[in-house]
Short mmCIF file of C-alpha atoms in Angstrom, two decimals:
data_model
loop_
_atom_site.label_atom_id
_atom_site.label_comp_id
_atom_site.label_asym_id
_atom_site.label_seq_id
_atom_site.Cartn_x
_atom_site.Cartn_y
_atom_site.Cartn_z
CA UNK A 27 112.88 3.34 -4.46
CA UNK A 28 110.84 2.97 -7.78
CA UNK A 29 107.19 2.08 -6.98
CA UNK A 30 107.21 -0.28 -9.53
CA UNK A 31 109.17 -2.75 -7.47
CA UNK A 32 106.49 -2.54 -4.65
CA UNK A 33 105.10 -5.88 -5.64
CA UNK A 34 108.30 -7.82 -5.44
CA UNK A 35 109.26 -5.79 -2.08
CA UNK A 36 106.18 -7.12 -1.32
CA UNK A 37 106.83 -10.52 -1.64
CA UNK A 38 110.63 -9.95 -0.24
CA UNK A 39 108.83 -9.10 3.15
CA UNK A 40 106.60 -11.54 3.58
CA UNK A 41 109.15 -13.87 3.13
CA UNK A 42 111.80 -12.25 5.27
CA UNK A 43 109.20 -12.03 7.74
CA UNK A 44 107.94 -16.18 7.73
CA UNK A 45 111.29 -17.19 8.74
CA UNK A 46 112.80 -14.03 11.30
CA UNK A 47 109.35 -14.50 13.14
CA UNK A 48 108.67 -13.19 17.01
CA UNK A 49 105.37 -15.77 17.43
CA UNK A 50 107.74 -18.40 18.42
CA UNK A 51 105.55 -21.37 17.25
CA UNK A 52 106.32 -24.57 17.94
CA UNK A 53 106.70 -25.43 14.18
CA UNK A 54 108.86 -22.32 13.83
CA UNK A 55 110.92 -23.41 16.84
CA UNK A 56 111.50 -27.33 15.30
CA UNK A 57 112.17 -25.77 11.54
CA UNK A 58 114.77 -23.67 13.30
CA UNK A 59 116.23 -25.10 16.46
CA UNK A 60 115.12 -28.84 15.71
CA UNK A 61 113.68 -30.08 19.21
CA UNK A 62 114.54 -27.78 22.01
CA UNK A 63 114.30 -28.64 25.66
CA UNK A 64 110.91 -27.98 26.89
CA UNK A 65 113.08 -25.57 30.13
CA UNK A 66 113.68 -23.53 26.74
CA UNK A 67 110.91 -24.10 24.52
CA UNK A 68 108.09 -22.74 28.01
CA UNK A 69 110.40 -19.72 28.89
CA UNK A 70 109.62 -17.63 25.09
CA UNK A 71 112.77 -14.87 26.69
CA UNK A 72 115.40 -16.66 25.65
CA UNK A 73 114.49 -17.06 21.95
CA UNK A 74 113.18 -13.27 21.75
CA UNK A 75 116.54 -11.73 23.17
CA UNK A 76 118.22 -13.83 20.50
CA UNK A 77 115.91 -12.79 17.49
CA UNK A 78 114.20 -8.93 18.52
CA UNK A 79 117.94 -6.75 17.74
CA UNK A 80 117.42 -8.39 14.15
CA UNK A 81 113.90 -8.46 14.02
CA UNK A 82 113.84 -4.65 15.22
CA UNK A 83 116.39 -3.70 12.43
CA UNK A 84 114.51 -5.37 10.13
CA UNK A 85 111.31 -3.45 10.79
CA UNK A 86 113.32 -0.10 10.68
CA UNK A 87 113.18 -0.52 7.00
CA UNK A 88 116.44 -0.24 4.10
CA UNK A 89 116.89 -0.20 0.64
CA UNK A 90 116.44 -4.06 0.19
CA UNK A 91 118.05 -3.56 -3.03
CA UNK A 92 120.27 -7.16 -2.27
CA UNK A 93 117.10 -8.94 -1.62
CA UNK A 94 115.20 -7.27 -4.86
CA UNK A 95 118.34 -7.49 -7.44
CA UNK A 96 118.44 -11.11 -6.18
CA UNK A 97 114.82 -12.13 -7.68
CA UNK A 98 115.51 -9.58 -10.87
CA UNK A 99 118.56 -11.94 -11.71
CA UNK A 100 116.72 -14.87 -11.07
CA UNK A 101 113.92 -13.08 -13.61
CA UNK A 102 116.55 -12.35 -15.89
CA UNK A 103 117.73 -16.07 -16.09
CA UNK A 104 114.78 -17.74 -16.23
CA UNK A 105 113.56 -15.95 -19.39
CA UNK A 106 116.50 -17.21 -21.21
CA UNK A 107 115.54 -19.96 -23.10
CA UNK A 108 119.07 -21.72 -22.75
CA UNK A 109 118.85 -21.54 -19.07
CA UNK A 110 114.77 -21.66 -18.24
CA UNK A 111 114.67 -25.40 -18.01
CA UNK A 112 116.43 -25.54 -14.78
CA UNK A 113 115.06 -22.43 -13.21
CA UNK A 114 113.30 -23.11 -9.39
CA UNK A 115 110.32 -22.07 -8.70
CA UNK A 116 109.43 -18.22 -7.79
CA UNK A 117 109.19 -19.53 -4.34
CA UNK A 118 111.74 -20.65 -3.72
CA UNK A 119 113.50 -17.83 -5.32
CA UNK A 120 111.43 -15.48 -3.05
CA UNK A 121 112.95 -17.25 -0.06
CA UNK A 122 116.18 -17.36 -0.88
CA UNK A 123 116.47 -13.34 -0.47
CA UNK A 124 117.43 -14.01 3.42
CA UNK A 125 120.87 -15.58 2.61
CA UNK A 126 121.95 -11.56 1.37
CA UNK A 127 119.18 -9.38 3.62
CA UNK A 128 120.05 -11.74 6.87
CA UNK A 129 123.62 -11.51 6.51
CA UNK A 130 123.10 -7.60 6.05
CA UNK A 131 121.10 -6.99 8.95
CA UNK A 132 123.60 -8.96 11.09
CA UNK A 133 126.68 -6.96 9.77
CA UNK A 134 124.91 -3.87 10.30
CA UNK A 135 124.79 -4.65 13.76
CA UNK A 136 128.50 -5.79 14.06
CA UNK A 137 129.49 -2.69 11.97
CA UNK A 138 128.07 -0.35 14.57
CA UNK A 139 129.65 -2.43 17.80
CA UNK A 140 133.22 -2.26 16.04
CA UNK A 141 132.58 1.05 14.91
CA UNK A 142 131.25 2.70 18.44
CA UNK A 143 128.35 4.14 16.26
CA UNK A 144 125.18 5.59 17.83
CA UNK A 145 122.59 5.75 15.27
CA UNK A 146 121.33 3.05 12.70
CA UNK A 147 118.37 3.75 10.37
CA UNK A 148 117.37 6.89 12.77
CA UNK A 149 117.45 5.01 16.35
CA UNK A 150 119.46 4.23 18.21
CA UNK A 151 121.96 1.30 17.60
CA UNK A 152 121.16 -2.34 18.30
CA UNK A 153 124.33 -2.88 20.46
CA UNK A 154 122.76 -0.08 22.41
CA UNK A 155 119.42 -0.25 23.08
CA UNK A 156 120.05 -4.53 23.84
CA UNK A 157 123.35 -4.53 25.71
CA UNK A 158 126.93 -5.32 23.47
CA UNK A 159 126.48 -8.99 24.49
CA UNK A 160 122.59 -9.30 23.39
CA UNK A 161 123.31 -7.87 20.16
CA UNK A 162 126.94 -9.31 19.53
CA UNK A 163 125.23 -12.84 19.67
CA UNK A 164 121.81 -12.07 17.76
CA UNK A 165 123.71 -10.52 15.08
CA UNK A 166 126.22 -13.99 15.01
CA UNK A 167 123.30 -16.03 15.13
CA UNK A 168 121.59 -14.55 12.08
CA UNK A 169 124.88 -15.23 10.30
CA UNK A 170 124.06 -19.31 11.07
CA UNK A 171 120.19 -19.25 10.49
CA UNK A 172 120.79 -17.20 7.00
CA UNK A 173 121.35 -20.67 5.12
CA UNK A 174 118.74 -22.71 7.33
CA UNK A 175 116.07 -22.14 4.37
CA UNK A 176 118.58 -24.33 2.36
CA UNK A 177 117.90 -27.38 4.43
CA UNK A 178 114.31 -27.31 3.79
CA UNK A 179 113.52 -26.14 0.43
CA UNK A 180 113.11 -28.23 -2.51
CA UNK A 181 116.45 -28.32 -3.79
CA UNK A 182 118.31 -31.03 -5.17
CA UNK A 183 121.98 -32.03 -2.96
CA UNK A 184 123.81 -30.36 -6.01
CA UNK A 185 122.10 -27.17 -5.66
CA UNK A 186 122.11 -27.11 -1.78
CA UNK A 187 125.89 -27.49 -2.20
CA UNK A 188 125.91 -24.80 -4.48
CA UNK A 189 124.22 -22.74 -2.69
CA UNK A 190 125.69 -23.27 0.37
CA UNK A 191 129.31 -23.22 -0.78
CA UNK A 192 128.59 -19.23 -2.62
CA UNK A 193 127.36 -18.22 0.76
CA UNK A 194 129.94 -19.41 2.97
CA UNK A 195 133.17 -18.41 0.32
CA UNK A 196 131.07 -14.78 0.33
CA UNK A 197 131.24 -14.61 3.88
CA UNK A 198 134.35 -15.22 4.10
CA UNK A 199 135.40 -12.56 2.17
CA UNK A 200 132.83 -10.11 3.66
CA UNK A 201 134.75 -11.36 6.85
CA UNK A 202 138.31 -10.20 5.55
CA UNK A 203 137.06 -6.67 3.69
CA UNK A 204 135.80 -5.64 7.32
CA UNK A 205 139.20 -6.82 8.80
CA UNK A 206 140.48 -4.17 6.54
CA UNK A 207 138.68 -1.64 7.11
CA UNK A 208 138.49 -2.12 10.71
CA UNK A 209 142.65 -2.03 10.89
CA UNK A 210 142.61 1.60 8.96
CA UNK A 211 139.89 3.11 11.48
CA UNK A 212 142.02 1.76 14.22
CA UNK A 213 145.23 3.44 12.94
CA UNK A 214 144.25 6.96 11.98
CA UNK A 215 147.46 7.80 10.63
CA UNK A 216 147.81 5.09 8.04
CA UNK A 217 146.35 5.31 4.88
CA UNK A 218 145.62 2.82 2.49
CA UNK A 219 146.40 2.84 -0.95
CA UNK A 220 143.54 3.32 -3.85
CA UNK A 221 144.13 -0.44 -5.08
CA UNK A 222 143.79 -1.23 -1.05
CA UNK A 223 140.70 0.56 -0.63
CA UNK A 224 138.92 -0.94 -3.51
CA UNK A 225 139.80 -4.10 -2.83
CA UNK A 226 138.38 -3.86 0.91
CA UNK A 227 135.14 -2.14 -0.50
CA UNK A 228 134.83 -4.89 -2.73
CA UNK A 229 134.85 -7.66 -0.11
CA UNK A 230 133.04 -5.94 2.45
CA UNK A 231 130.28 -4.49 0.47
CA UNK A 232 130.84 -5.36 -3.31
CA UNK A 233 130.48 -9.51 -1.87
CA UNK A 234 126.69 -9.18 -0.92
CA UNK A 235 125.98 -7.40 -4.04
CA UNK A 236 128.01 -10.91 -5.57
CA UNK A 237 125.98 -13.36 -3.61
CA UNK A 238 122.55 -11.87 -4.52
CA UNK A 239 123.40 -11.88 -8.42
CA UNK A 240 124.68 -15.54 -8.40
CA UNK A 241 122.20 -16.67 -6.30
CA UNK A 242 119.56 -15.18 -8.41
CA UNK A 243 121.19 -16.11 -11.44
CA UNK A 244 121.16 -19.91 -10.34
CA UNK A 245 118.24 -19.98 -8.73
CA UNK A 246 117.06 -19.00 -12.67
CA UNK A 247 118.89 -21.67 -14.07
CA UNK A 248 121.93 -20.11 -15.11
CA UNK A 249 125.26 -22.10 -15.13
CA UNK A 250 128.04 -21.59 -12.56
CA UNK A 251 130.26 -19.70 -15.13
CA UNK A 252 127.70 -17.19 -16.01
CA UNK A 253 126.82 -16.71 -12.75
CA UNK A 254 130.44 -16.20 -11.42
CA UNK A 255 131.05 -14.21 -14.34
CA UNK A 256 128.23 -11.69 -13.56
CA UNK A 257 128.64 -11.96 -9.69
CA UNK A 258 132.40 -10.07 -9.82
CA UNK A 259 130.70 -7.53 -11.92
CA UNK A 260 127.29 -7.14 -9.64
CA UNK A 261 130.65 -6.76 -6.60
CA UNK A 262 131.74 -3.45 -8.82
CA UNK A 263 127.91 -1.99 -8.64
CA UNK A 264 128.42 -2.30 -4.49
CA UNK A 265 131.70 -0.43 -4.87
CA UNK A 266 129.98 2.29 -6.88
CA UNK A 267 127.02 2.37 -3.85
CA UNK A 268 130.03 2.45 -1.18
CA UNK A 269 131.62 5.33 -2.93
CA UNK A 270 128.29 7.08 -3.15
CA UNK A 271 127.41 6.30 0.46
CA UNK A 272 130.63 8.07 1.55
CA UNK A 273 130.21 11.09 -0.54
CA UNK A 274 126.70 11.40 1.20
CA UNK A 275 128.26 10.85 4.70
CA UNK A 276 130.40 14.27 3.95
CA UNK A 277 127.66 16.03 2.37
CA UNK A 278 124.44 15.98 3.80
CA UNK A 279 124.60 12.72 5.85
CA UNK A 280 123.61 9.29 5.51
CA UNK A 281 119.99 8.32 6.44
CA UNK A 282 119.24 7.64 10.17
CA UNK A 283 123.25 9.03 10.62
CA UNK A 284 124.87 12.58 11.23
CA UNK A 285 126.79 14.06 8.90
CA UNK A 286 130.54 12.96 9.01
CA UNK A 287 130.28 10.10 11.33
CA UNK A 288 133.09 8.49 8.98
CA UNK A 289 135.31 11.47 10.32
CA UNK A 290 134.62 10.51 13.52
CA UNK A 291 134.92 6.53 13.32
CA UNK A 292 138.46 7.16 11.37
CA UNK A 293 136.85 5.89 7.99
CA UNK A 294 139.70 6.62 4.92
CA UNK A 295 136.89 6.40 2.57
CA UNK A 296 137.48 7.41 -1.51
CA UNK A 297 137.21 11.30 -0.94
CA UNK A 298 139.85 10.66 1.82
CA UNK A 299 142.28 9.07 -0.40
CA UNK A 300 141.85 11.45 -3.33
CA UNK A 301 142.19 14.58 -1.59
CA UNK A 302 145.47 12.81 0.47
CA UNK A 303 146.94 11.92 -2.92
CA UNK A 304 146.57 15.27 -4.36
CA UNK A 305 147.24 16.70 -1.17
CA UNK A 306 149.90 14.83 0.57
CA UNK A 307 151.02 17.57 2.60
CA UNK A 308 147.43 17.41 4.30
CA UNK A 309 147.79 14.05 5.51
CA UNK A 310 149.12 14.12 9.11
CA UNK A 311 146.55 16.94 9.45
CA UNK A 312 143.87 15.04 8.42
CA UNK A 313 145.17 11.95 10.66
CA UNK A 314 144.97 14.20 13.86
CA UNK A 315 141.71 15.55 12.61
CA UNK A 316 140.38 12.13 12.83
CA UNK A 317 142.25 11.21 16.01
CA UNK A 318 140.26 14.29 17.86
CA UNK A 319 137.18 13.58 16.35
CA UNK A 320 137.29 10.08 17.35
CA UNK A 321 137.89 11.29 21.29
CA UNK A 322 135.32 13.96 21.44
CA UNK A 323 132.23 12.26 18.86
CA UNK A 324 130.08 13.44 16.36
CA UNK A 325 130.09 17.07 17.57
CA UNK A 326 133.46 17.81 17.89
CA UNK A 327 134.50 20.96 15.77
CA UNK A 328 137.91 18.30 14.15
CA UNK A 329 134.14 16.81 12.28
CA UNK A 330 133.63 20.22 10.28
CA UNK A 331 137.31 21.34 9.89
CA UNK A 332 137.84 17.80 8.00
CA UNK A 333 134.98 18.25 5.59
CA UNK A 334 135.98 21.65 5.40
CA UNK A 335 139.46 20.37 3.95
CA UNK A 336 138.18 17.75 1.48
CA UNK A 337 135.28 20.36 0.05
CA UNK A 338 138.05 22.51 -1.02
CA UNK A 339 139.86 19.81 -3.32
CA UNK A 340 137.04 18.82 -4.61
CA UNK A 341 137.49 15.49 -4.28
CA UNK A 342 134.44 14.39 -2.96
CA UNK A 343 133.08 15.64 -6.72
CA UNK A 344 135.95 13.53 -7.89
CA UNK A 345 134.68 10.46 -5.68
CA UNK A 346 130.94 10.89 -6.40
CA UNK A 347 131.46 10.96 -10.40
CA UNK A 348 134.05 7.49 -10.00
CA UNK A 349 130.83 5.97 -8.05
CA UNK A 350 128.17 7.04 -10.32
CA UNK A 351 130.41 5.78 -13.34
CA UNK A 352 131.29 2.55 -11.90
CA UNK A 353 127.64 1.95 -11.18
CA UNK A 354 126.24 3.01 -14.69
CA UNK A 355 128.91 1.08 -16.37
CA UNK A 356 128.95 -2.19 -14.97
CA UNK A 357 124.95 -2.28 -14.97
CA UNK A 358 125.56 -2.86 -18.75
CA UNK A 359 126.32 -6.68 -18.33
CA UNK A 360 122.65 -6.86 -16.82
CA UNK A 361 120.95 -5.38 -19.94
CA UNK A 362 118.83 -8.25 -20.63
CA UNK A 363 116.36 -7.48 -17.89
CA UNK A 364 116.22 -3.65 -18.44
CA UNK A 365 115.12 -3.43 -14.60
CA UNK A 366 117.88 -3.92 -12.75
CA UNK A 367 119.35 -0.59 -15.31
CA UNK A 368 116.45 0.96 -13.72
CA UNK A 369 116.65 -0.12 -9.64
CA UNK A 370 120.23 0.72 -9.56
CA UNK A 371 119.32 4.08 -11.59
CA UNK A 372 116.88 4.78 -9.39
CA UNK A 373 119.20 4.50 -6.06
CA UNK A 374 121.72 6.82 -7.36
CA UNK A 375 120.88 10.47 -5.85
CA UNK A 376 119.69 12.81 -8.13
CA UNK A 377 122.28 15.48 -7.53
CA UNK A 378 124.37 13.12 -8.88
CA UNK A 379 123.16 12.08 -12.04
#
């Protein structure tokens, strides 16, 4: 990512890291837990198998883009004079990011259990290397202690409300996208419809991208109009990124991932659905492709002959120019804070610009 977000990825951290923290203090454990029994509170293993599968993700790195657009918003709204008055401080802007990066980390970790993945971010998954039932619960935990900053920063009831009300309607529909997508994967053979994919993609992954422009944008001072207004387009921009992430997955594989690993987990991502709509003659085949891949793993030989299928449409072309486009386009209604033009620029791959 551009180095000249280093500073405020600086700041992300340190704030991620004062609330997910592995020191178990006793002021940590009281800000978090209130007062614990003291059989917990002298026995540190029971906190650290709840928080290490997040903490450990969390120090594998990511984008952080949800976490950095967040605080550009919140930029962007407090240097407009009709909204400045009102803006919080940079604080408390600062540690708001873990509402969008907590939930993330936490549905990484969920993806991979209900997707029987391996690999996240190069290791190996959290469900994994903790047990299903270690991770399962840190990850549902994080999903609860996301919105604990909002009880103790220094927020009026009608903003706590706010904010709290954004996060849990978000999650919701986060919730509901990865019910969809989850019910295709399952059934190889069924296919959604384009309308039917978007709509998923913009729940599961377009509704983070939602919460971290309204949160910024309120946070800034901005009213809950402009805020909702801009969030459903920020939700487009995390399409476009969902699109691009799938064209990668066929091409040269997604970081910390093998190549095709949405073959095997029976993903009918936009390439998918192109190539089946131009091609519906191919669709059983690519069904059974799917099915096989799905039995044998990442190196069965149905991985190859399926991205051998789709390169010859060319729709995963077709896909990665819709994602680009989609990105470019909606970063338009963010033009007053040229920046965010230039982080989402800056995550698009260069062989496709």
């Amino acid at each position: 990512m551009d180095m000249d977000f280093s500073q405020l990825q600086t700041q992300i951290e340190q704030a991620l890291d004062s609330t997910l923290r592995m020191d178990f203090s006793r002021e940590w454990q009281e800000s978090t837990f209130n007062t614990l029994p003291s059989a917990i509170t002298e026995n540190p293993v029971f906190i650290r198998n709840l928080i290490e599968p997040n903490r450990h993700l969390i120090d594998l790195g990511g984008k952080r883009w949800r976490p950095l657009f967040l605080i550009l918003c919140y930029h962007m709204a407090k240097n407009n004079k009709e909204f400045a008055a009102r803006a919080l401080d940079e604080k408390t802007a600062f540690a708001l990011t873990q509402l969008v990066e907590f939930v993330h980390t936490a549905s990484l970790i969920h993806d991979d259990i209900e997707d029987s993945a391996d690999l996240r971010r190069g290791e190996m998954a959290a469900h994994l290397k903790y047990g299903l039932d270690t991770a399962l619960n840190s990850a549902s935990w994080l999903y609860f202690a996301a919105p604990a900053c909002l009880d103790t920063l220094d927020l009026t009831e009608s903003q706590r409300l706010t904010f709290y009300r954004l996060y849990a309607t978000e999650l919701r529909r986060l919730h509901l996208g990865q019910a969809m997508d989850i019910y295709w994967h399952r059934n190889k053979a069924i296919f959604p419809t384009m309308a039917e994919y978007r709509s998923m993609v913009k729940c599961k992954t377009g509704t983070l991208a939602s919460l971290s422009a309204q949160v910024g944008l309120i946070a800034g001072g901005a009213d809950l109009k402009t805020a909702e207004k801009l969030g459903q387009t920020a939700a487009e921009i995390g399409v476009g990124f969902q699109i691009i992430d799938d064209v990668i997955n066929l091409t040269k594989g997604n970081p910390g991932k093998k190549r095709g690993d949405d073959i095997v987990e029976g993903k009918k991502s936009l390439p998918v659905l192109i190539h089946v709509q131009e091609n519906p003659a191919d669709k059983e085949k690519l069904g059974t492709l799917m099915e096989q891949a799905g039995k044998e793993g990442i190196d069965s030989a149905a991985v190859e002959e399926c991205i051998a299928i789709l390169n010859k449409s060319g729709c995963i072309e077709q896909a990665a120019a819709q994602g680009k486009e989609l990105i470019t386009q909606s970063c338009q209604a963010f033009e007053e804070n040229p920046a965010i033009k230039k982080l989402f620029t800056s995550m698009i791959p260069k062989e496709f610009l």
